[in-house]
Amino acid sequence: MTNKILRVLDLSSLRTALLWIPVAVLVAGCSKPEPAPEPIRAVKVVTVQAEPLHSRLEFAGDVRARVTSALGFRVAGKLIKRQAEVGQRVKVGQVLAELDPSDYRLAAAAAQAQVAAALTNRDLASADFKRYKELREQNFISGAELERRESTLKAAQAQLEQAQAQLASQGNQAGYTRLMADVSGVVTAVQAEVGQVVGAGTPVVIIAQDGPRDVVFTVPEDRVAAVKVGEPVGIKVWANDDLLDGKVREVAASADPVTRTFQVKVELAAKDELPLGATVTVLPPSMSREGLTAIKLPTSALRRDGGGSAVWVLDTGSMTLRSQAVQVETADGNDVVIASGLTPGMVVVVAGVHVLAPGQKVQIYQGKTTPGQAAKAATAANTVATPAPAPVAPAAPAASAGK
């Protein structure tokens, strides 16, 4: 009896277990697997140290004539001929352009006619005065009448002189229809074409006068105080890399209204005749950084953090990262110069900075290098990270089959 009861209980337990098996399978299928631990990221680092600066400020400039003349007609008119062309060398007295002189010739002819009329009136007044003077000597007329004739003669003489002056002026006006070079030099610009009506004084031809040459360049407002009149500067010619000596001759007193930069003129030596418009590089020694030392980092080490720049500093004890704000002063080649925020000896991440987080645990990247390169890299980085495993010694040559 007892065995029968036990046999029934075993069947009942087996049936219950079989019923719970699908439930357990469903529960096991719905549960989330535990996430795999995040791998420790490898980072490239450098040790902060003061290094010498190698860059110097360079400014692009061009060669210009010290004196440039903008020549224009002294009268208005229609341009009918232009002999000057850009790049042409001209001499004093050479005709550059001509206006239509028809109106001025007519005006000169009218002035000539006025001179003739004034001359006739003067001669008539002179003859009257001579006749009335003889009558006065014979007491046939009063002294007042003689004085009136004398006044008429003086007025006629004045009108003649006025007409003659007018004729001379109109003659000059006709001569002003020819624009002639009053200096020797090179035509650098032409600002009027044939058929154009130009006003008096409107520039038609720009001439760079022969003589001394200047190198002209511009500097920003924060650097203009470092440029002094009389300061020697180096000038490197772009075409052949020749290095010439120059001297600052003039610094603009006010900034350009458009670029907000200050123009600087450098005097070239008389022996250094560079072509007009030649491109040069100006090297002011007062703006050179050579010989100075500062903390430098690759540009890849910087990231934006709020309103400024920051870097990741590695705590070599816990191998975790922390953010450090820095202030960038300027650039030195492909590196940036750090003004504040870092001290020598800090270990800074220089690659992949945008995928890191504060407190993240990292390891130092060990590149595939030869034993000699690995030793040099470890010495240059000067980090205190876990040293790389010692290089495996080359295996001994296998024994020959005969031994």
C-alpha positions as a Python dict, from the first residue, in 0.01 Angstrom:
ca = {
    (1, 'M'): (0, 0, 0),
    (2, 'T'): (273, 233, 89),
    (3, 'N'): (459, 166, -232),
    (4, 'K'): (148, 240, -432),
    (5, 'I'): (104, 576, -256),
    (6, 'L'): (468, 669, -320),
    (7, 'R'): (432, 571, -681),
    (8, 'V'): (132, 805, -719),
    (9, 'L'): (317, 1093, -552),
    (10, 'D'): (614, 1048, -784),
    (11, 'L'): (389, 1062, -1088),
    (12, 'S'): (220, 1375, -952),
    (13, 'S'): (556, 1549, -889),
    (14, 'L'): (680, 1455, -1233),
    (15, 'R'): (364, 1593, -1393),
    (16, 'T'): (402, 1922, -1199),
    (17, 'A'): (767, 1955, -1296),
    (18, 'L'): (682, 1898, -1660),
    (19, 'L'): (422, 2178, -1641),
    (20, 'W'): (674, 2428, -1496),
    (21, 'I'): (942, 2359, -1759),
    (22, 'P'): (779, 2580, -2033),
    (23, 'V'): (724, 2857, -1778),
    (24, 'A'): (1088, 2853, -1680),
    (25, 'V'): (1191, 2859, -2047),
    (26, 'L'): (970, 3164, -2110),
    (27, 'V'): (1104, 3347, -1806),
    (28, 'A'): (1462, 3272, -1908),
    (29, 'G'): (1394, 3402, -2260),
    (30, 'C'): (1248, 3734, -2137),
    (31, 'S'): (1529, 3824, -1894),
    (32, 'K'): (1802, 4066, -2023),
    (33, 'P'): (2159, 3938, -2037),
    (34, 'E'): (2409, 4117, -1826),
    (35, 'P'): (2597, 4389, -2033),
    (36, 'A'): (2954, 4315, -2118),
    (37, 'P'): (3203, 4533, -1936),
    (38, 'E'): (3312, 4839, -2135),
    (39, 'P'): (3662, 4794, -2274),
    (40, 'I'): (3933, 5023, -2147),
    (41, 'R'): (4015, 5275, -2420),
    (42, 'A'): (4377, 5328, -2519),
    (43, 'V'): (4486, 5691, -2556),
    (44, 'K'): (4794, 5872, -2685),
    (45, 'V'): (4952, 6111, -2435),
    (46, 'V'): (5237, 6358, -2403),
    (47, 'T'): (5404, 6502, -2100),
    (48, 'V'): (5372, 6880, -2073),
    (49, 'Q'): (5703, 7063, -2084),
    (50, 'A'): (5834, 7403, -2188),
    (51, 'E'): (5968, 7398, -2542),
    (52, 'P'): (6140, 7662, -2757),
    (53, 'L'): (5929, 7854, -3007),
    (54, 'H'): (6033, 7849, -3370),
    (55, 'S'): (5776, 8059, -3551),
    (56, 'R'): (5789, 8430, -3626),
    (57, 'L'): (5530, 8667, -3759),
    (58, 'E'): (5546, 8725, -4132),
    (59, 'F'): (5351, 8981, -4333),
    (60, 'A'): (5281, 8980, -4704),
    (61, 'G'): (5367, 9303, -4881),
    (62, 'D'): (5420, 9443, -5228),
    (63, 'V'): (5666, 9683, -5388),
    (64, 'R'): (5534, 10029, -5477),
    (65, 'A'): (5680, 10356, -5600),
    (66, 'R'): (5739, 10604, -5322),
    (67, 'V'): (5564, 10879, -5522),
    (68, 'T'): (5262, 10810, -5742),
    (69, 'S'): (5101, 11085, -5953),
    (70, 'A'): (4737, 11083, -6064),
    (71, 'L'): (4731, 11299, -6378),
    (72, 'G'): (4413, 11457, -6512),
    (73, 'F'): (4304, 11734, -6752),
    (74, 'R'): (4278, 12087, -6617),
    (75, 'V'): (3962, 12137, -6824),
    (76, 'A'): (3652, 11928, -6892),
    (77, 'G'): (3574, 11767, -7226),
    (78, 'K'): (3531, 11454, -7433),
    (79, 'L'): (3831, 11223, -7460),
    (80, 'I'): (3913, 11167, -7827),
    (81, 'K'): (4260, 11009, -7804),
    (82, 'R'): (4463, 10819, -7544),
    (83, 'Q'): (4824, 10733, -7613),
    (84, 'A'): (4916, 10596, -7268),
    (85, 'E'): (4886, 10224, -7188),
    (86, 'V'): (4935, 10036, -6862),
    (87, 'G'): (5299, 9936, -6817),
    (88, 'Q'): (5426, 10198, -7063),
    (89, 'R'): (5730, 10399, -6961),
    (90, 'V'): (5682, 10773, -7021),
    (91, 'K'): (5906, 11079, -7010),
    (92, 'V'): (5848, 11441, -6916),
    (93, 'G'): (5652, 11624, -7186),
    (94, 'Q'): (5514, 11313, -7353),
    (95, 'V'): (5147, 11343, -7462),
    (96, 'L'): (4930, 11092, -7277),
    (97, 'A'): (4575, 11181, -7391),
    (98, 'E'): (4377, 11451, -7575),
    (99, 'L'): (4033, 11612, -7542),
    (100, 'D'): (3816, 11755, -7819),
    (101, 'P'): (3953, 12115, -7852),
    (102, 'S'): (3677, 12255, -8077),
    (103, 'D'): (3492, 12453, -7810),
    (104, 'Y'): (3812, 12591, -7665),
    (105, 'R'): (3938, 12701, -8006),
    (106, 'L'): (3610, 12884, -8070),
    (107, 'A'): (3641, 13051, -7731),
    (108, 'A'): (3995, 13157, -7817),
    (109, 'A'): (3876, 13302, -8149),
    (110, 'A'): (3604, 13499, -7968),
    (111, 'A'): (3863, 13634, -7727),
    (112, 'Q'): (4080, 13737, -8019),
    (113, 'A'): (3789, 13932, -8167),
    (114, 'Q'): (3732, 14107, -7833),
    (115, 'V'): (4097, 14207, -7829),
    (116, 'A'): (4062, 14359, -8176),
    (117, 'A'): (3751, 14554, -8074),
    (118, 'A'): (3916, 14677, -7754),
    (119, 'L'): (4224, 14782, -7950),
    (120, 'T'): (4011, 14987, -8192),
    (121, 'N'): (3831, 15161, -7905),
    (122, 'R'): (4159, 15237, -7739),
    (123, 'D'): (4305, 15387, -8058),
    (124, 'L'): (3994, 15600, -8108),
    (125, 'A'): (4006, 15724, -7749),
    (126, 'S'): (4376, 15799, -7786),
    (127, 'A'): (4316, 16008, -8102),
    (128, 'D'): (4032, 16200, -7933),
    (129, 'F'): (4247, 16271, -7631),
    (130, 'K'): (4531, 16401, -7851),
    (131, 'R'): (4298, 16634, -8047),
    (132, 'Y'): (4129, 16765, -7731),
    (133, 'K'): (4465, 16824, -7571),
    (134, 'E'): (4565, 17053, -7861),
    (135, 'L'): (4234, 17238, -7830),
    (136, 'R'): (4293, 17286, -7459),
    (137, 'E'): (4635, 17432, -7527),
    (138, 'Q'): (4456, 17690, -7750),
    (139, 'N'): (4193, 17750, -7477),
    (140, 'F'): (3912, 17638, -7708),
    (141, 'I'): (3783, 17382, -7447),
    (142, 'S'): (3775, 17364, -7072),
    (143, 'G'): (4004, 17154, -6859),
    (144, 'A'): (3710, 16939, -6748),
    (145, 'E'): (3642, 16833, -7106),
    (146, 'L'): (4005, 16729, -7147),
    (147, 'E'): (3985, 16527, -6826),
    (148, 'R'): (3676, 16342, -6955),
    (149, 'R'): (3863, 16245, -7273),
    (150, 'E'): (4157, 16127, -7067),
    (151, 'S'): (3926, 15909, -6856),
    (152, 'T'): (3777, 15761, -7171),
    (153, 'L'): (4126, 15677, -7297),
    (154, 'K'): (4219, 15504, -6969),
    (155, 'A'): (3897, 15299, -6973),
    (156, 'A'): (3963, 15190, -7330),
    (157, 'Q'): (4317, 15090, -7237),
    (158, 'A'): (4188, 14884, -6943),
    (159, 'Q'): (3934, 14709, -7166),
    (160, 'L'): (4211, 14623, -7408),
    (161, 'E'): (4425, 14471, -7132),
    (162, 'Q'): (4125, 14274, -7007),
    (163, 'A'): (4058, 14136, -7356),
    (164, 'Q'): (4422, 14044, -7397),
    (165, 'A'): (4421, 13857, -7064),
    (166, 'Q'): (4103, 13677, -7167),
    (167, 'L'): (4267, 13575, -7491),
    (168, 'A'): (4570, 13438, -7308),
    (169, 'S'): (4341, 13240, -7075),
    (170, 'Q'): (4142, 13093, -7360),
    (171, 'G'): (4466, 13004, -7534),
    (172, 'N'): (4579, 12818, -7227),
    (173, 'Q'): (4244, 12641, -7206),
    (174, 'A'): (4291, 12512, -7558),
    (175, 'G'): (4641, 12391, -7466),
    (176, 'Y'): (4505, 12210, -7160),
    (177, 'T'): (4313, 11973, -7389),
    (178, 'R'): (4642, 11781, -7426),
    (179, 'L'): (4746, 11583, -7118),
    (180, 'M'): (5125, 11564, -7096),
    (181, 'A'): (5345, 11383, -6846),
    (182, 'D'): (5516, 11616, -6603),
    (183, 'V'): (5721, 11331, -6449),
    (184, 'S'): (5909, 11029, -6577),
    (185, 'G'): (5791, 10688, -6470),
    (186, 'V'): (5568, 10391, -6549),
    (187, 'V'): (5194, 10402, -6619),
    (188, 'T'): (5031, 10181, -6356),
    (189, 'A'): (4663, 10252, -6429),
    (190, 'V'): (4437, 10410, -6691),
    (191, 'Q'): (4103, 10534, -6561),
    (192, 'A'): (3937, 10682, -6873),
    (193, 'E'): (3868, 10558, -7223),
    (194, 'V'): (3815, 10727, -7560),
    (195, 'G'): (3466, 10872, -7592),
    (196, 'Q'): (3426, 10933, -7219),
    (197, 'V'): (3344, 11283, -7097),
    (198, 'V'): (3575, 11369, -6808),
    (199, 'G'): (3562, 11658, -6566),
    (200, 'A'): (3843, 11892, -6476),
    (201, 'G'): (4083, 11722, -6238),
    (202, 'T'): (3942, 11370, -6290),
    (203, 'P'): (4236, 11122, -6280),
    (204, 'V'): (4297, 10973, -6623),
    (205, 'V'): (4645, 10820, -6595),
    (206, 'I'): (4832, 10700, -6283),
    (207, 'I'): (5212, 10719, -6305),
    (208, 'A'): (5458, 10561, -6063),
    (209, 'Q'): (5748, 10801, -6062),
    (210, 'D'): (6102, 10680, -6112),
    (211, 'G'): (6306, 10684, -5795),
    (212, 'P'): (6304, 10512, -5455),
    (213, 'R'): (6082, 10209, -5393),
    (214, 'D'): (5888, 10114, -5081),
    (215, 'V'): (5753, 9785, -4952),
    (216, 'V'): (5401, 9834, -4821),
    (217, 'F'): (5226, 9593, -4582),
    (218, 'T'): (4957, 9611, -4314),
    (219, 'V'): (4957, 9502, -3949),
    (220, 'P'): (4661, 9448, -3713),
    (221, 'E'): (4583, 9690, -3436),
    (222, 'D'): (4727, 9469, -3161),
    (223, 'R'): (5067, 9454, -3336),
    (224, 'V'): (5114, 9808, -3466),
    (225, 'A'): (5268, 9928, -3138),
    (226, 'A'): (5560, 9689, -3192),
    (227, 'V'): (5654, 9852, -3526),
    (228, 'K'): (5875, 10159, -3485),
    (229, 'V'): (5993, 10409, -3744),
    (230, 'G'): (6359, 10342, -3828),
    (231, 'E'): (6344, 9978, -3721),
    (232, 'P'): (6539, 9743, -3954),
    (233, 'V'): (6334, 9461, -4105),
    (234, 'G'): (6408, 9166, -4328),
    (235, 'I'): (6246, 9141, -4671),
    (236, 'K'): (6227, 8805, -4847),
    (237, 'V'): (6155, 8817, -5219),
    (238, 'W'): (5893, 8562, -5315),
    (239, 'A'): (6030, 8507, -5666),
    (240, 'N'): (6383, 8398, -5570),
    (241, 'D'): (6391, 8383, -5187),
    (242, 'D'): (6653, 8658, -5169),
    (243, 'L'): (6672, 8823, -4827),
    (244, 'L'): (6708, 9202, -4839),
    (245, 'D'): (6745, 9466, -4571),
    (246, 'G'): (6490, 9742, -4525),
    (247, 'K'): (6400, 10011, -4275),
    (248, 'V'): (6056, 10122, -4156),
    (249, 'R'): (5996, 10466, -4304),
    (250, 'E'): (5635, 10537, -4212),
    (251, 'V'): (5359, 10393, -3991),
    (252, 'A'): (5003, 10504, -4060),
    (253, 'A'): (4854, 10725, -3788),
    (254, 'S'): (4502, 10583, -3834),
    (255, 'A'): (4356, 10249, -3933),
    (256, 'D'): (4208, 10174, -4271),
    (257, 'P'): (3830, 10232, -4245),
    (258, 'V'): (3753, 9903, -4421),
    (259, 'T'): (4016, 9652, -4304),
    (260, 'R'): (4088, 9822, -3969),
    (261, 'T'): (4460, 9756, -4019),
    (262, 'F'): (4753, 9997, -4017),
    (263, 'Q'): (4968, 10050, -4325),
    (264, 'V'): (5345, 10036, -4284),
    (265, 'K'): (5598, 10152, -4546),
    (266, 'V'): (5950, 10007, -4552),
    (267, 'E'): (6229, 10185, -4735),
    (268, 'L'): (6441, 9976, -4971),
    (269, 'A'): (6804, 10043, -5037),
    (270, 'A'): (6881, 10221, -5366),
    (271, 'K'): (7070, 9916, -5495),
    (272, 'D'): (6770, 9687, -5440),
    (273, 'E'): (6554, 9774, -5740),
    (274, 'L'): (6259, 9536, -5730),
    (275, 'P'): (5989, 9546, -5999),
    (276, 'L'): (5673, 9734, -5913),
    (277, 'G'): (5406, 9508, -5768),
    (278, 'A'): (5652, 9232, -5672),
    (279, 'T'): (5532, 9015, -5384),
    (280, 'V'): (5757, 9004, -5078),
    (281, 'T'): (5747, 8876, -4722),
    (282, 'V'): (5831, 9121, -4443),
    (283, 'L'): (5999, 8981, -4130),
    (284, 'P'): (5994, 9234, -3843),
    (285, 'P'): (6249, 9124, -3581),
    (286, 'S'): (6043, 9284, -3304),
    (287, 'M'): (5768, 9026, -3368),
    (288, 'S'): (5993, 8718, -3376),
    (289, 'R'): (5939, 8449, -3110),
    (290, 'E'): (6265, 8266, -3172),
    (291, 'G'): (6455, 8197, -2849),
    (292, 'L'): (6144, 8207, -2627),
    (293, 'T'): (6006, 7898, -2449),
    (294, 'A'): (5644, 7808, -2379),
    (295, 'I'): (5413, 7512, -2327),
    (296, 'K'): (5300, 7374, -2664),
    (297, 'L'): (5046, 7106, -2753),
    (298, 'P'): (4924, 6956, -3080),
    (299, 'T'): (4598, 7105, -3200),
    (300, 'S'): (4438, 6759, -3169),
    (301, 'A'): (4463, 6784, -2789),
    (302, 'L'): (4217, 7075, -2767),
    (303, 'R'): (3840, 7053, -2739),
    (304, 'R'): (3561, 7296, -2672),
    (305, 'D'): (3431, 7305, -2317),
    (306, 'G'): (3163, 7562, -2256),
    (307, 'G'): (3291, 7895, -2379),
    (308, 'G'): (3660, 7806, -2383),
    (309, 'S'): (3917, 7539, -2461),
    (310, 'A'): (4006, 7237, -2249),
    (311, 'V'): (4225, 6927, -2251),
    (312, 'W'): (4209, 6586, -2084),
    (313, 'V'): (4469, 6540, -1810),
    (314, 'L'): (4558, 6182, -1716),
    (315, 'D'): (4593, 6089, -1350),
    (316, 'T'): (4871, 5835, -1381),
    (317, 'G'): (4797, 5691, -1038),
    (318, 'S'): (4436, 5586, -1105),
    (319, 'M'): (4467, 5598, -1487),
    (320, 'T'): (4152, 5814, -1507),
    (321, 'L'): (4083, 6140, -1689),
    (322, 'R'): (3985, 6484, -1573),
    (323, 'S'): (3904, 6795, -1776),
    (324, 'Q'): (4139, 7092, -1751),
    (325, 'A'): (4052, 7437, -1892),
    (326, 'V'): (4336, 7608, -2079),
    (327, 'Q'): (4391, 7943, -2246),
    (328, 'V'): (4543, 7945, -2594),
    (329, 'E'): (4773, 8237, -2671),
    (330, 'T'): (4882, 8181, -3030),
    (331, 'A'): (5006, 7922, -3278),
    (332, 'D'): (5359, 7797, -3338),
    (333, 'G'): (5368, 7603, -3661),
    (334, 'N'): (5124, 7311, -3623),
    (335, 'D'): (5114, 7344, -3244),
    (336, 'V'): (4928, 7582, -3014),
    (337, 'V'): (5094, 7781, -2738),
    (338, 'I'): (4920, 7748, -2402),
    (339, 'A'): (4917, 8066, -2194),
    (340, 'S'): (4770, 7919, -1874),
    (341, 'G'): (4606, 7608, -1731),
    (342, 'L'): (4893, 7359, -1755),
    (343, 'T'): (5218, 7306, -1570),
    (344, 'P'): (5521, 7103, -1674),
    (345, 'G'): (5490, 6736, -1581),
    (346, 'M'): (5118, 6697, -1653),
    (347, 'V'): (5021, 6412, -1886),
    (348, 'V'): (4775, 6525, -2154),
    (349, 'V'): (4574, 6319, -2404),
    (350, 'V'): (4650, 6427, -2761),
    (351, 'A'): (4421, 6207, -2974),
    (352, 'G'): (4053, 6110, -2971),
    (353, 'V'): (3964, 6372, -2711),
    (354, 'H'): (3602, 6408, -2829),
    (355, 'V'): (3502, 6050, -2732),
    (356, 'L'): (3628, 6061, -2374),
    (357, 'A'): (3447, 6143, -2050),
    (358, 'P'): (3548, 6271, -1706),
    (359, 'G'): (3657, 5992, -1471),
    (360, 'Q'): (3692, 5743, -1756),
    (361, 'K'): (3955, 5477, -1702),
    (362, 'V'): (4202, 5450, -1987),
    (363, 'Q'): (4529, 5290, -2076),
    (364, 'I'): (4823, 5434, -2266),
    (365, 'Y'): (4840, 5335, -2629),
    (366, 'Q'): (5140, 5123, -2716),
    (367, 'G'): (5211, 5136, -3086),
    (368, 'K'): (5375, 4864, -3287),
    (369, 'T'): (5737, 4972, -3275),
    (370, 'T'): (6075, 4812, -3278),
    (371, 'P'): (6257, 4778, -2947),
    (372, 'G'): (6473, 5082, -3021),
    (373, 'Q'): (6175, 5296, -3120),
    (374, 'A'): (5981, 5188, -2813),
    (375, 'A'): (6266, 5292, -2586),
    (376, 'K'): (6294, 5631, -2757),
    (377, 'A'): (5918, 5691, -2739),
    (378, 'A'): (5909, 5604, -2371),
    (379, 'T'): (6194, 5843, -2301),
    (380, 'A'): (6040, 6126, -2506),
    (381, 'A'): (5693, 6090, -2353),
    (382, 'N'): (5839, 6068, -2001),
    (383, 'T'): (5516, 5913, -1872),
    (384, 'V'): (5482, 5700, -1562),
    (385, 'A'): (5238, 5453, -1717),
    (386, 'T'): (5289, 5082, -1692),
    (387, 'P'): (5596, 5001, -1897),
    (388, 'A'): (5551, 4803, -2214),
    (389, 'P'): (5644, 4434, -2199),
    (390, 'A'): (6005, 4366, -2267),
    (391, 'P'): (6078, 4277, -2625),
    (392, 'V'): (6111, 3907, -2691),
    (393, 'A'): (6466, 3806, -2761),
    (394, 'P'): (6522, 3649, -3100),
    (395, 'A'): (6506, 3270, -3092),
    (396, 'A'): (6828, 3075, -3110),
    (397, 'P'): (6901, 2918, -3445),
    (398, 'A'): (6770, 2565, -3477),
    (399, 'A'): (7021, 2281, -3451),
    (400, 'S'): (7128, 2129, -3777),
    (401, 'A'): (7000, 1785, -3864),
    (402, 'G'): (7348, 1643, -3847),
    (403, 'K'): (7393, 1724, -3477),
}
